[in-house]
PDB file of C-alpha atoms in Angstrom:
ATOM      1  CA  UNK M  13      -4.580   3.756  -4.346  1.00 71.00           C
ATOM      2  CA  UNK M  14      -5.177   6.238  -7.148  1.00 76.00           C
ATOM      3  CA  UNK M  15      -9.287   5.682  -6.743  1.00 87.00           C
ATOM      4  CA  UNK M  16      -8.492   7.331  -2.897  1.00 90.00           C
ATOM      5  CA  UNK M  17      -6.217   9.470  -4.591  1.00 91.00           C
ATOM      6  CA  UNK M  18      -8.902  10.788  -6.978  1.00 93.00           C
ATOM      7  CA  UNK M  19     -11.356  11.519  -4.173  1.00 94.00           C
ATOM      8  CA  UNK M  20      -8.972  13.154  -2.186  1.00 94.00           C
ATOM      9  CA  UNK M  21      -7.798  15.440  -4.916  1.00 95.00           C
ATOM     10  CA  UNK M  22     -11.784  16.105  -5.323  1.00 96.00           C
ATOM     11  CA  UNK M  23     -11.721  17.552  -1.802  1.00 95.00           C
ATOM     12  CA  UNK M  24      -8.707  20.328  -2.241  1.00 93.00           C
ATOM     13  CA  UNK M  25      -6.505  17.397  -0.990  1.00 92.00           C
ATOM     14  CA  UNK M  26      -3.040  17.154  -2.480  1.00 92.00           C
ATOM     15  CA  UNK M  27      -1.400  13.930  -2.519  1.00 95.00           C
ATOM     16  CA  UNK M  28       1.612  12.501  -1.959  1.00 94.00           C
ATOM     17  CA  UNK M  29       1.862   8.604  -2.947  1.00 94.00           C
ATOM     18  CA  UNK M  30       5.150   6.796  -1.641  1.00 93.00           C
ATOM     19  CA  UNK M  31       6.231   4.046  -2.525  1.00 93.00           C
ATOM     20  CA  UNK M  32       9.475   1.635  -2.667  1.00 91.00           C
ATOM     21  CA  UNK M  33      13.115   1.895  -4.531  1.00 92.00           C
ATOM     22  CA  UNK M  34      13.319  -1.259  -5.642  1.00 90.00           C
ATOM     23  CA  UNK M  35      10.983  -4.474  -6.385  1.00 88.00           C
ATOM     24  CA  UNK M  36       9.605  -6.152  -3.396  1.00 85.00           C
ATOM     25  CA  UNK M  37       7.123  -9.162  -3.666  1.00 84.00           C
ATOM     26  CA  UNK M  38       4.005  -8.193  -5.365  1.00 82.00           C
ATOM     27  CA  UNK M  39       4.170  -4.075  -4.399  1.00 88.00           C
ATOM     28  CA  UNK M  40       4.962  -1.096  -7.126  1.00 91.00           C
ATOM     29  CA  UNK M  41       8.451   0.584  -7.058  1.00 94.00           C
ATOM     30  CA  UNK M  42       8.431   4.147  -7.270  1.00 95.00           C
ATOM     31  CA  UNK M  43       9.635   4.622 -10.746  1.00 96.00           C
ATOM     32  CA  UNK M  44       6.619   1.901 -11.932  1.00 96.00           C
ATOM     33  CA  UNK M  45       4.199   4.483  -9.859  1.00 95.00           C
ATOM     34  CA  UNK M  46       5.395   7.337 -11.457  1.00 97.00           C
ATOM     35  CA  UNK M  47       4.327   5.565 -15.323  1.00 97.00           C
ATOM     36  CA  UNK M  48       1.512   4.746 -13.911  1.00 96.00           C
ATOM     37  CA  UNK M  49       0.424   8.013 -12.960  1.00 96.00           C
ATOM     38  CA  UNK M  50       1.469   9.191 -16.457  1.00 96.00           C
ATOM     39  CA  UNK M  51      -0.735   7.373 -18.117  1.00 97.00           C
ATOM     40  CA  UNK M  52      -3.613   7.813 -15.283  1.00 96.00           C
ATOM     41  CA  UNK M  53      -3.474  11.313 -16.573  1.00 96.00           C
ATOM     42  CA  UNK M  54      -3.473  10.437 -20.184  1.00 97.00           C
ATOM     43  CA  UNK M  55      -6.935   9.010 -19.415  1.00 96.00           C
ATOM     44  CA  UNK M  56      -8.352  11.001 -17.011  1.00 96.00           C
ATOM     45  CA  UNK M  57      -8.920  14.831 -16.747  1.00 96.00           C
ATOM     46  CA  UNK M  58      -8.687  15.345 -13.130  1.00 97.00           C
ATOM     47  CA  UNK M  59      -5.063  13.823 -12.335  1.00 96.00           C
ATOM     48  CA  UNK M  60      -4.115  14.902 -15.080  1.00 97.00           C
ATOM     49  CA  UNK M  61      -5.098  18.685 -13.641  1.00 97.00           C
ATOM     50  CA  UNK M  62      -3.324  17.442 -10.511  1.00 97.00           C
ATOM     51  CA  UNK M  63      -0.169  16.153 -11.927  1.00 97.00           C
ATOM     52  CA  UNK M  64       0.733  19.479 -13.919  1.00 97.00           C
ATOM     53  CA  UNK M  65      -0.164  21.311 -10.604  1.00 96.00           C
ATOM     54  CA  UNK M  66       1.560  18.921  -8.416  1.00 94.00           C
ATOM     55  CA  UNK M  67      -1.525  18.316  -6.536  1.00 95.00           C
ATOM     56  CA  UNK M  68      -0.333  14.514  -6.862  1.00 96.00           C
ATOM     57  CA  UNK M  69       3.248  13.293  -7.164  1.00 94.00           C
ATOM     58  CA  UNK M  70       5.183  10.536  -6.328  1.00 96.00           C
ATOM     59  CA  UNK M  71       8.232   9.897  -3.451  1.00 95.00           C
ATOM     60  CA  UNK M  72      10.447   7.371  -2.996  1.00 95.00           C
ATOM     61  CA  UNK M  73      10.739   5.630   0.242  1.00 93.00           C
ATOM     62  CA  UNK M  74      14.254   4.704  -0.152  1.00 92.00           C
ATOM     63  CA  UNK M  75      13.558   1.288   0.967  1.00 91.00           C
ATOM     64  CA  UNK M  76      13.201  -2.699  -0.956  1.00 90.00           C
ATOM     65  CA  UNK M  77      11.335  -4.015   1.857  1.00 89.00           C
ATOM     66  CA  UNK M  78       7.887  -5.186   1.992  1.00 88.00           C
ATOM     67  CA  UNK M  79       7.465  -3.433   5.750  1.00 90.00           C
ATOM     68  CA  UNK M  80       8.480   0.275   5.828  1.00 90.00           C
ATOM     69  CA  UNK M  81      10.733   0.814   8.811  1.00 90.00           C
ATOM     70  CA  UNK M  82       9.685   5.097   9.387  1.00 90.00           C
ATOM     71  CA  UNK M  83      13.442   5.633  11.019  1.00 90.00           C
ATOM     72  CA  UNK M  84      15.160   4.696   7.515  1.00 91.00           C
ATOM     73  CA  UNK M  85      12.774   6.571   5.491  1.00 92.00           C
ATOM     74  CA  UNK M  86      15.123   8.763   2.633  1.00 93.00           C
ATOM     75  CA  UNK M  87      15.665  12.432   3.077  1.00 94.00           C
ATOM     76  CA  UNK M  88      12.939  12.769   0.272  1.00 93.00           C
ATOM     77  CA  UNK M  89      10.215  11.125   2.189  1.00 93.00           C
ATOM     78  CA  UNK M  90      10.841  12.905   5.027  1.00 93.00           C
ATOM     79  CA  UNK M  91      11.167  16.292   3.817  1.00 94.00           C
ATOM     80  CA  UNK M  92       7.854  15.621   1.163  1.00 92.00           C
ATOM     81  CA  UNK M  93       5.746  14.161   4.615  1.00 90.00           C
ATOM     82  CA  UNK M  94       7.146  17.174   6.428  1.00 89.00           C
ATOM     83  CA  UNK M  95       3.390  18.837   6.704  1.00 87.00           C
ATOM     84  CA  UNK M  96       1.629  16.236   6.230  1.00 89.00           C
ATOM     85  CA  UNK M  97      -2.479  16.141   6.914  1.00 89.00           C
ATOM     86  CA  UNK M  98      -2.893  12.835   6.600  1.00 92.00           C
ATOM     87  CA  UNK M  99      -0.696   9.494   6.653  1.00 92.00           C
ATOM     88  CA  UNK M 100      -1.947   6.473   5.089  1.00 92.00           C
ATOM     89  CA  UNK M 101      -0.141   3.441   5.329  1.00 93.00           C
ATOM     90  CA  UNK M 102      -1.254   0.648   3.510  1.00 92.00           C
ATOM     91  CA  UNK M 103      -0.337  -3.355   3.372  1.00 91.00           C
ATOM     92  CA  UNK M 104      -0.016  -5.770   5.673  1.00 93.00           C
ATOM     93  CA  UNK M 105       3.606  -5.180   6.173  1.00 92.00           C
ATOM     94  CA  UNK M 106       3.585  -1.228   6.426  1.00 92.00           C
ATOM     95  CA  UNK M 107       0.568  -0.839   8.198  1.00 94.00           C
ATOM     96  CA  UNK M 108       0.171  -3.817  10.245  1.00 95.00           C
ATOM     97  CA  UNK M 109       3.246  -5.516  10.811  1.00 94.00           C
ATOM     98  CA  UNK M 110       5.373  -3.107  11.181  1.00 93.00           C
ATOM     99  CA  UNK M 111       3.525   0.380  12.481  1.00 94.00           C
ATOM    100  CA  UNK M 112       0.534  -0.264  13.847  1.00 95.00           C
ATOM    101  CA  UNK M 113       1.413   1.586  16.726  1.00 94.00           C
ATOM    102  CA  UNK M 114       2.906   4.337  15.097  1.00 93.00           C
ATOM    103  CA  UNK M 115       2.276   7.549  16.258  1.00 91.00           C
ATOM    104  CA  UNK M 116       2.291  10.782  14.397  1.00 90.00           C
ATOM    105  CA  UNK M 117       2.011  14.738  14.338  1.00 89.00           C
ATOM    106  CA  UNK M 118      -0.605  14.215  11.832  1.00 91.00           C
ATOM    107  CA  UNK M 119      -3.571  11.778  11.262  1.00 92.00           C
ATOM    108  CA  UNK M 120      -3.009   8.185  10.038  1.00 93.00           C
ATOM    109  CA  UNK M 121      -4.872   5.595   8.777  1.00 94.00           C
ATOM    110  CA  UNK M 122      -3.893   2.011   8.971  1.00 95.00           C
ATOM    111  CA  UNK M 123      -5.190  -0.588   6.622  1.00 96.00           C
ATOM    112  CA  UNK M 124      -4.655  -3.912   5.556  1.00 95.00           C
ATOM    113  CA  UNK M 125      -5.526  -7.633   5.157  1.00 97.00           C
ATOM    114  CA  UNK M 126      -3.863 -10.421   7.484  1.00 97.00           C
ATOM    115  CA  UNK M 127      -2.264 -12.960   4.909  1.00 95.00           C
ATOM    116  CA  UNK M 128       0.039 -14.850   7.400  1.00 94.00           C
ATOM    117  CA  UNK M 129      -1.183 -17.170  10.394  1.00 96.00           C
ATOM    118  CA  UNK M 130       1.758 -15.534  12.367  1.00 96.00           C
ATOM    119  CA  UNK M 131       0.717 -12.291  12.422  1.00 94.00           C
ATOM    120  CA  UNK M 132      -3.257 -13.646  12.510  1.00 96.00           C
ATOM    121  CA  UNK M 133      -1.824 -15.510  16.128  1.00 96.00           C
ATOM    122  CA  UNK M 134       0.064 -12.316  17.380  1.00 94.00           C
ATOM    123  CA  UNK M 135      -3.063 -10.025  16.981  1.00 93.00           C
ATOM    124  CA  UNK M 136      -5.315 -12.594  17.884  1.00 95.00           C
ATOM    125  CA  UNK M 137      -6.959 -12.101  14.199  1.00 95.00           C
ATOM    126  CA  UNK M 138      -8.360 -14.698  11.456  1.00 97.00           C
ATOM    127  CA  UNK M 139      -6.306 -15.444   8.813  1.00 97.00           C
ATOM    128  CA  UNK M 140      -7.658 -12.593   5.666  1.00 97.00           C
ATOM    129  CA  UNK M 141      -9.674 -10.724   8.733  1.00 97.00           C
ATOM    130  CA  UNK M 142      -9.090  -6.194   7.509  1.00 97.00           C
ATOM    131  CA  UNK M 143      -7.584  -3.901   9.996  1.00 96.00           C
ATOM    132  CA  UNK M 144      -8.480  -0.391   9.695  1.00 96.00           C
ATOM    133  CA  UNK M 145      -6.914   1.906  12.218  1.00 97.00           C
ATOM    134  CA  UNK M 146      -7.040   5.618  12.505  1.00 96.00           C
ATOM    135  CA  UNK M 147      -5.390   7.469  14.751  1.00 95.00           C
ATOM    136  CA  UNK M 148      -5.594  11.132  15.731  1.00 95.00           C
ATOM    137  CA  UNK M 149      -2.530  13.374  15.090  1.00 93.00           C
ATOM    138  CA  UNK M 150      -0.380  12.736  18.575  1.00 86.00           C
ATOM    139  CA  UNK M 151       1.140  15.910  20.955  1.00 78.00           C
ATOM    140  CA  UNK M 152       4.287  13.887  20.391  1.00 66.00           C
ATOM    141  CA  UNK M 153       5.275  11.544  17.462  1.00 57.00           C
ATOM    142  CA  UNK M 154       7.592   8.785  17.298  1.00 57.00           C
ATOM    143  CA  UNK M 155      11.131  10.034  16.521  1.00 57.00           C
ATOM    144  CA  UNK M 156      12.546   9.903  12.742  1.00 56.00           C
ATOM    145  CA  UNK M 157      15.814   9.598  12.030  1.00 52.00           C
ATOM    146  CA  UNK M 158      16.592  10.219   8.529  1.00 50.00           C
ATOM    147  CA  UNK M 159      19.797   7.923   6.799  1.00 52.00           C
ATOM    148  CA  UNK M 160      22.817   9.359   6.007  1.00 48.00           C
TER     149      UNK M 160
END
């Protein structure tokens, strides 16, 4: 993601990169994101302009899941997506299997790769066939709940 990240933060764009508590599968936890980033910056001037301004930082999702169910997102995520431009939920679990259909008071952008025949058969898909979805901001978004 930082490559987007970089071209976004070209365009005036700050970014906000989420990602999970704890290990799940192959994906990054939060804390790994947030060394990565570090040493991103180390190497290259632009996030590193954008980390000291905050232009880019890193949230925690508050979940261990490979999906990302958006009504048990942590009071963190919720207040740092709070005006949001621009969702971008990425994976075959976040953006596919789990909120496709998602609609939001902002942009989104759905990608992802279909690695399981299961899901392939639901969406009447191939098995490794993309998905890229954007949808326009919505008059009325799902509800989020935040947990307690």
């Amino acid at each position: 993601m930082l490559p987007l990240a970089r071209v976004l933060l070209k365009a005036g764009t700050k970014v906000l990169l989420m990602a999970n508590r704890g290990p799940t599968i192959n994906d990054i936890t939060a804390e790994e994101l947030v060394q990565l980033l570090r040493q991103a910056a180390e190497l290259d001037g632009l996030l590193r302009m954008a980390v000291a301004s905050e232009n880019i930082r890193v949230v925690c999702s508050g979940s261990d899941l490979p999906v990302i169910d958006l009504t048990q997102l942590s009071k963190e995520a919720v207040d740092a997506t709070a005006d949001c431009d621009l969702i971008i939920l990425e994976g075959m679990g976040r953006a596919i299997e789990t909120n496709l259909y998602a609609r939001f008071t902002c942009d989104s952008l759905k990608l992802g790769m279909i690695k399981h025949p299961e899901v392939a058969a639901h969406f009447s898909k191939r098995l490794y066939d993309c998905v890229c979805k954007f949808d326009q901001a919505a008059q009325q978004a799902s509800p989020v709940r935040v947990k307690g």
